């Protein structure tokens, strides 16, 4: 307890509070720029922490992380472009709310849900790190493969009107992810013999191309602003109290989403994009009005934003307990720890208890800081988007996306891929194949491939090596979940079709 | 203008063509590098075949709005020019004129252009393009594009 109090005292020092404030503010604005992810924000901040001591550096990066994941919701809500992959599910209901003139309401709800999620994640991290880390370590390659397939199945059934087209989109994403050097065999695939393609298609490049460019092309095609509410719709006034009432009037949704966020967060590599999609799906499934999801239902927004912010602290469980990053940005935090001679594991809590607990508590402080920073910053960004004429906004977003895409790897080929995927994504959207399944396929491609190939290699002694994918009990549970999701999607429409002729008789 | 198309059939054909293209580019890679993409290609082929089947035997047409298709084609051309320009001329020197062209084209969809529109568009284009370029290169430390001009 002394260690805990000492940690609390150290992070409440004025300079620590300032670091948290600056970190959250910087993270919010970086997260709100399409293409600049939490990993990139943390990587950009890394050199600034060299002059700080270990706790200060970790506190600053933790605050940036929290701010970035939350900031991703802004563009998801206002311009239907997830600032970070974790905000994909936020677009489903957040952007329809903005189109109905309820953008500020959506931002306020996202803020409070994010704060709740952030605090729950910190509480979990403090209390449940060791037992959850033990569960995470039981996930082998086969389980990781099935987790990836579960994520794809969920997005395939959620983000598209047709399950088959959703699944086709996910498979296209997996295929795009195989371009470049194979993660296990180490050979070039689908590069047309062109060395620059060996690096593959970057996730962020695809994210920008498939989400931003089709939206801009749609605005250009329609010849009027699609970012802001349509003409004639007056933006609603909304206050913090109303948003808080909306969020806290759904305790079951909040608890369920935070629980889902925490469970998935401890699975190494699973990340926030799956977390928010699973939570969104469960919220829709449990809702009394599932037909309103995707049309501006705050329940979907609460599920997505609370679960992805649980993930920020939640994914630190395997990092702090085992040294395994739960999500890509955690790898940067691991780098800072190693830089200061800190080794994750039990020793971190016993030998550097003040530092470990101080870091965890500072993430709770960062979550609370989202309220003032987020609500003020949210209003500012909302007004900028609303008041800027769309004929300037469209080329401005193009300039930012081109620079952001180039900045990822200083590579102009990435800009060409981004533009090409954008035009292709626009046409595929017309066919009913959305961007979300393709991007998620790309995110999960590496996890799925590594899990698949490693499992098959492990099963080479069997007559059919693929059988190895099905024999672990944990794999069977995940396969059961996948089948349940598919049945849930296919059976009700088939039953409706079967009943229709009978009703007509 | 609006047209009605069988999106199941078109999506299925697209999937089959894509799978065929990737299949033809497989080359001679080892088992560990090929087992996963081959499985994905088989899955794409299967889903696409089902979509084609559904498109033929249970056809449903969906309305696709082609309003503004001309503007779209011009924009795709502008995007291609933009990429060629930043690679061979320079980011700011390419982005400013294309920003202006795009902005004026969008203004013109709602009303006739005035001379003030040109002046405002040029001013905004220079300020925003150079501003963001400066932030990325000088503040964030991103290495500038390798081109003759900025």
mmCIF file of C-alpha atoms in Angstrom, chain A residues 237-450:
data_model
loop_
_atom_site.group_PDB
_atom_site.id
_atom_site.type_symbol
_atom_site.label_atom_id
_atom_site.label_comp_id
_atom_site.label_asym_id
_atom_site.label_seq_id
_atom_site.Cartn_x
_atom_site.Cartn_y
_atom_site.Cartn_z
ATOM 1 C CA UNK A 237 -26.819 21.866 -29.137
ATOM 2 C CA UNK A 238 -25.627 19.333 -26.669
ATOM 3 C CA UNK A 239 -24.226 19.458 -23.207
ATOM 4 C CA UNK A 240 -22.051 17.283 -21.062
ATOM 5 C CA UNK A 241 -24.857 16.347 -18.647
ATOM 6 C CA UNK A 242 -27.092 14.994 -21.418
ATOM 7 C CA UNK A 243 -24.205 12.982 -22.870
ATOM 8 C CA UNK A 244 -23.396 11.570 -19.426
ATOM 9 C CA UNK A 245 -27.052 10.600 -18.931
ATOM 10 C CA UNK A 246 -27.098 8.868 -22.340
ATOM 11 C CA UNK A 247 -23.963 6.871 -21.528
ATOM 12 C CA UNK A 248 -24.859 5.932 -17.951
ATOM 13 C CA UNK A 249 -28.408 4.989 -18.915
ATOM 14 C CA UNK A 250 -26.866 1.918 -20.586
ATOM 15 C CA UNK A 251 -25.010 0.234 -17.696
ATOM 16 C CA UNK A 252 -25.299 -3.264 -19.168
ATOM 17 C CA UNK A 253 -23.914 -2.125 -22.523
ATOM 18 C CA UNK A 254 -21.041 -0.335 -20.749
ATOM 19 C CA UNK A 255 -20.166 -3.283 -18.522
ATOM 20 C CA UNK A 256 -20.406 -5.777 -21.389
ATOM 21 C CA UNK A 257 -18.309 -3.638 -23.755
ATOM 22 C CA UNK A 258 -15.644 -2.988 -21.115
ATOM 23 C CA UNK A 259 -15.556 -6.708 -20.274
ATOM 24 C CA UNK A 260 -15.169 -7.673 -23.940
ATOM 25 C CA UNK A 261 -12.495 -4.984 -24.364
ATOM 26 C CA UNK A 262 -10.526 -6.313 -21.424
ATOM 27 C CA UNK A 263 -10.689 -9.975 -22.429
ATOM 28 C CA UNK A 264 -9.560 -9.295 -26.016
ATOM 29 C CA UNK A 265 -6.957 -6.744 -24.943
ATOM 30 C CA UNK A 266 -4.915 -9.330 -23.087
ATOM 31 C CA UNK A 267 -4.604 -11.498 -26.209
ATOM 32 C CA UNK A 268 -1.263 -10.438 -27.718
ATOM 33 C CA UNK A 269 -1.652 -8.758 -31.089
ATOM 34 C CA UNK A 270 -5.443 -8.767 -31.102
ATOM 35 C CA UNK A 271 -5.626 -4.993 -30.729
ATOM 36 C CA UNK A 272 -8.392 -2.445 -30.505
ATOM 37 C CA UNK A 273 -9.920 -2.876 -33.940
ATOM 38 C CA UNK A 274 -11.240 -6.334 -33.093
ATOM 39 C CA UNK A 275 -12.177 -5.225 -29.584
ATOM 40 C CA UNK A 276 -14.497 -2.462 -30.727
ATOM 41 C CA UNK A 277 -16.056 -4.599 -33.488
ATOM 42 C CA UNK A 278 -16.849 -7.461 -31.127
ATOM 43 C CA UNK A 279 -18.290 -5.048 -28.549
ATOM 44 C CA UNK A 280 -20.345 -3.321 -31.253
ATOM 45 C CA UNK A 281 -21.697 -6.660 -32.493
ATOM 46 C CA UNK A 282 -22.680 -7.732 -28.995
ATOM 47 C CA UNK A 283 -24.354 -4.368 -28.314
ATOM 48 C CA UNK A 284 -26.342 -4.734 -31.531
ATOM 49 C CA UNK A 285 -27.254 -8.326 -30.744
ATOM 50 C CA UNK A 286 -28.462 -7.457 -27.251
ATOM 51 C CA UNK A 287 -30.249 -4.235 -28.214
ATOM 52 C CA UNK A 288 -34.034 -3.909 -28.204
ATOM 53 C CA UNK A 289 -33.757 -1.967 -31.475
ATOM 54 C CA UNK A 290 -30.952 -3.612 -33.507
ATOM 55 C CA UNK A 291 -32.419 -2.201 -36.735
ATOM 56 C CA UNK A 292 -31.368 1.317 -35.653
ATOM 57 C CA UNK A 293 -27.685 0.310 -35.466
ATOM 58 C CA UNK A 294 -25.743 1.886 -38.302
ATOM 59 C CA UNK A 295 -28.267 4.728 -38.440
ATOM 60 C CA UNK A 296 -27.035 6.789 -35.496
ATOM 61 C CA UNK A 297 -27.767 4.704 -32.399
ATOM 62 C CA UNK A 298 -25.696 5.980 -29.406
ATOM 63 C CA UNK A 299 -25.548 2.416 -28.023
ATOM 64 C CA UNK A 300 -23.190 1.416 -30.853
ATOM 65 C CA UNK A 301 -21.013 4.458 -30.184
ATOM 66 C CA UNK A 302 -20.818 3.696 -26.453
ATOM 67 C CA UNK A 303 -19.898 0.056 -27.139
ATOM 68 C CA UNK A 304 -17.151 0.934 -29.616
ATOM 69 C CA UNK A 305 -15.530 3.787 -27.699
ATOM 70 C CA UNK A 306 -15.674 2.259 -24.215
ATOM 71 C CA UNK A 307 -14.195 -1.043 -25.419
ATOM 72 C CA UNK A 308 -11.354 0.454 -27.468
ATOM 73 C CA UNK A 309 -10.259 2.671 -24.570
ATOM 74 C CA UNK A 310 -10.305 -0.286 -22.168
ATOM 75 C CA UNK A 311 -7.798 -1.772 -24.567
ATOM 76 C CA UNK A 312 -5.252 1.037 -24.002
ATOM 77 C CA UNK A 313 -4.534 0.017 -20.417
ATOM 78 C CA UNK A 314 -5.767 -3.547 -20.890
ATOM 79 C CA UNK A 315 -3.203 -4.375 -23.542
ATOM 80 C CA UNK A 316 -0.510 -3.408 -21.018
ATOM 81 C CA UNK A 317 -1.340 -6.549 -19.022
ATOM 82 C CA UNK A 318 0.712 -8.923 -21.205
ATOM 83 C CA UNK A 319 3.300 -6.153 -21.696
ATOM 84 C CA UNK A 320 3.948 -5.462 -18.020
ATOM 85 C CA UNK A 321 3.496 -9.062 -16.884
ATOM 86 C CA UNK A 322 5.222 -10.938 -19.722
ATOM 87 C CA UNK A 323 6.960 -8.378 -21.924
ATOM 88 C CA UNK A 324 4.627 -9.225 -24.838
ATOM 89 C CA UNK A 325 3.036 -6.130 -26.434
ATOM 90 C CA UNK A 326 -0.751 -6.537 -26.436
ATOM 91 C CA UNK A 327 -1.062 -4.047 -29.325
ATOM 92 C CA UNK A 328 1.469 -2.423 -31.715
ATOM 93 C CA UNK A 329 1.792 0.885 -29.773
ATOM 94 C CA UNK A 330 2.774 -1.120 -26.681
ATOM 95 C CA UNK A 331 5.951 -2.106 -28.497
ATOM 96 C CA UNK A 332 7.092 1.559 -28.339
ATOM 97 C CA UNK A 333 6.386 1.615 -24.601
ATOM 98 C CA UNK A 334 8.346 -1.619 -24.213
ATOM 99 C CA UNK A 335 11.218 0.120 -26.051
ATOM 100 C CA UNK A 336 11.187 2.989 -23.528
ATOM 101 C CA UNK A 337 11.194 0.536 -20.641
ATOM 102 C CA UNK A 338 14.161 -1.356 -22.057
ATOM 103 C CA UNK A 339 15.916 1.950 -22.789
ATOM 104 C CA UNK A 340 15.759 2.772 -19.088
ATOM 105 C CA UNK A 341 16.935 -0.696 -18.069
ATOM 106 C CA UNK A 342 13.502 -1.896 -16.917
ATOM 107 C CA UNK A 343 12.567 -5.529 -17.514
ATOM 108 C CA UNK A 344 8.845 -6.399 -17.657
ATOM 109 C CA UNK A 345 7.680 -9.193 -15.380
ATOM 110 C CA UNK A 346 7.293 -9.792 -11.680
ATOM 111 C CA UNK A 347 10.516 -7.918 -10.957
ATOM 112 C CA UNK A 348 9.014 -4.738 -12.380
ATOM 113 C CA UNK A 349 6.319 -4.759 -9.685
ATOM 114 C CA UNK A 350 8.596 -5.877 -6.841
ATOM 115 C CA UNK A 351 11.773 -3.908 -7.573
ATOM 116 C CA UNK A 352 10.259 -0.839 -9.299
ATOM 117 C CA UNK A 353 6.819 -0.828 -7.687
ATOM 118 C CA UNK A 354 6.516 2.959 -7.549
ATOM 119 C CA UNK A 355 7.330 3.267 -11.218
ATOM 120 C CA UNK A 356 5.020 0.439 -12.354
ATOM 121 C CA UNK A 357 2.080 1.607 -10.240
ATOM 122 C CA UNK A 358 2.786 5.265 -11.074
ATOM 123 C CA UNK A 359 2.649 4.484 -14.783
ATOM 124 C CA UNK A 360 -0.639 2.595 -14.395
ATOM 125 C CA UNK A 361 -2.208 5.356 -12.269
ATOM 126 C CA UNK A 362 -1.072 8.021 -14.736
ATOM 127 C CA UNK A 363 -3.126 6.281 -17.431
ATOM 128 C CA UNK A 364 -6.174 6.695 -15.191
ATOM 129 C CA UNK A 365 -5.293 10.373 -14.873
ATOM 130 C CA UNK A 366 -4.963 10.595 -18.657
ATOM 131 C CA UNK A 367 -8.425 9.020 -19.024
ATOM 132 C CA UNK A 368 -9.894 11.677 -16.706
ATOM 133 C CA UNK A 369 -8.029 14.389 -18.614
ATOM 134 C CA UNK A 370 -9.985 13.371 -21.738
ATOM 135 C CA UNK A 371 -13.041 15.184 -20.333
ATOM 136 C CA UNK A 372 -11.705 18.771 -20.357
ATOM 137 C CA UNK A 373 -9.284 18.302 -23.241
ATOM 138 C CA UNK A 374 -11.667 16.207 -25.313
ATOM 139 C CA UNK A 375 -14.773 18.310 -24.900
ATOM 140 C CA UNK A 376 -12.958 21.582 -25.629
ATOM 141 C CA UNK A 377 -10.875 20.083 -28.435
ATOM 142 C CA UNK A 378 -13.931 18.280 -29.759
ATOM 143 C CA UNK A 379 -15.935 21.491 -30.046
ATOM 144 C CA UNK A 380 -12.994 23.176 -31.768
ATOM 145 C CA UNK A 381 -12.519 20.389 -34.336
ATOM 146 C CA UNK A 382 -16.294 20.116 -34.882
ATOM 147 C CA UNK A 383 -16.567 23.843 -35.601
ATOM 148 C CA UNK A 384 -13.573 23.792 -37.944
ATOM 149 C CA UNK A 385 -15.110 20.921 -39.931
ATOM 150 C CA UNK A 386 -18.568 22.527 -40.011
ATOM 151 C CA UNK A 387 -17.470 26.033 -40.928
ATOM 152 C CA UNK A 388 -14.871 25.213 -43.557
ATOM 153 C CA UNK A 389 -16.439 25.301 -47.039
ATOM 154 C CA UNK A 390 -16.362 21.784 -48.436
ATOM 155 C CA UNK A 391 -14.692 22.973 -51.647
ATOM 156 C CA UNK A 392 -11.637 23.843 -49.541
ATOM 157 C CA UNK A 393 -12.015 20.955 -47.116
ATOM 158 C CA UNK A 394 -11.804 18.288 -49.843
ATOM 159 C CA UNK A 395 -8.450 19.436 -51.323
ATOM 160 C CA UNK A 396 -7.112 20.185 -47.822
ATOM 161 C CA UNK A 397 -7.837 16.623 -46.678
ATOM 162 C CA UNK A 398 -6.162 15.397 -49.869
ATOM 163 C CA UNK A 399 -3.015 17.410 -49.070
ATOM 164 C CA UNK A 400 -2.907 16.037 -45.504
ATOM 165 C CA UNK A 401 -3.515 12.451 -46.590
ATOM 166 C CA UNK A 402 -0.795 12.633 -49.247
ATOM 167 C CA UNK A 403 1.720 14.060 -46.787
ATOM 168 C CA UNK A 404 0.640 11.643 -44.041
ATOM 169 C CA UNK A 405 0.924 8.656 -46.368
ATOM 170 C CA UNK A 406 4.351 9.697 -47.616
ATOM 171 C CA UNK A 407 5.531 10.373 -44.058
ATOM 172 C CA UNK A 408 4.928 6.778 -42.988
ATOM 173 C CA UNK A 409 7.936 5.356 -44.835
ATOM 174 C CA UNK A 410 9.190 8.308 -46.925
ATOM 175 C CA UNK A 411 7.930 6.356 -49.903
ATOM 176 C CA UNK A 412 6.058 7.792 -52.897
ATOM 177 C CA UNK A 413 4.926 4.301 -53.911
ATOM 178 C CA UNK A 414 2.769 4.304 -50.776
ATOM 179 C CA UNK A 415 1.026 7.443 -52.081
ATOM 180 C CA UNK A 416 0.283 5.688 -55.392
ATOM 181 C CA UNK A 417 -1.001 2.574 -53.581
ATOM 182 C CA UNK A 418 -3.151 4.760 -51.326
ATOM 183 C CA UNK A 419 -4.718 6.548 -54.308
ATOM 184 C CA UNK A 420 -5.187 3.294 -56.258
ATOM 185 C CA UNK A 421 -6.821 1.534 -53.313
ATOM 186 C CA UNK A 422 -8.986 4.613 -52.761
ATOM 187 C CA UNK A 423 -10.389 4.566 -56.306
ATOM 188 C CA UNK A 424 -10.846 0.763 -56.132
ATOM 189 C CA UNK A 425 -12.504 1.122 -52.709
ATOM 190 C CA UNK A 426 -14.926 3.696 -54.105
ATOM 191 C CA UNK A 427 -16.005 1.323 -56.878
ATOM 192 C CA UNK A 428 -16.244 -1.656 -54.511
ATOM 193 C CA UNK A 429 -18.420 0.411 -52.179
ATOM 194 C CA UNK A 430 -20.821 0.862 -55.103
ATOM 195 C CA UNK A 431 -21.000 -2.941 -55.324
ATOM 196 C CA UNK A 432 -21.756 -3.274 -51.619
ATOM 197 C CA UNK A 433 -18.238 -4.317 -50.503
ATOM 198 C CA UNK A 434 -17.307 -1.920 -47.708
ATOM 199 C CA UNK A 435 -13.862 -0.722 -46.670
ATOM 200 C CA UNK A 436 -14.019 -2.021 -43.096
ATOM 201 C CA UNK A 437 -13.801 -5.768 -43.920
ATOM 202 C CA UNK A 438 -10.921 -5.178 -46.365
ATOM 203 C CA UNK A 439 -8.913 -3.162 -43.839
ATOM 204 C CA UNK A 440 -9.579 -5.655 -41.072
ATOM 205 C CA UNK A 441 -8.479 -8.466 -43.389
ATOM 206 C CA UNK A 442 -5.237 -6.593 -43.885
ATOM 207 C CA UNK A 443 -4.813 -6.039 -40.128
ATOM 208 C CA UNK A 444 -5.462 -9.670 -39.311
ATOM 209 C CA UNK A 445 -3.644 -11.118 -42.314
ATOM 210 C CA UNK A 446 -0.251 -11.419 -40.644
ATOM 211 C CA UNK A 447 -1.698 -12.815 -37.402
ATOM 212 C CA UNK A 448 -3.826 -15.286 -39.354
ATOM 213 C CA UNK A 449 -0.978 -16.345 -41.640
ATOM 214 C CA UNK A 450 1.525 -16.840 -38.832
#
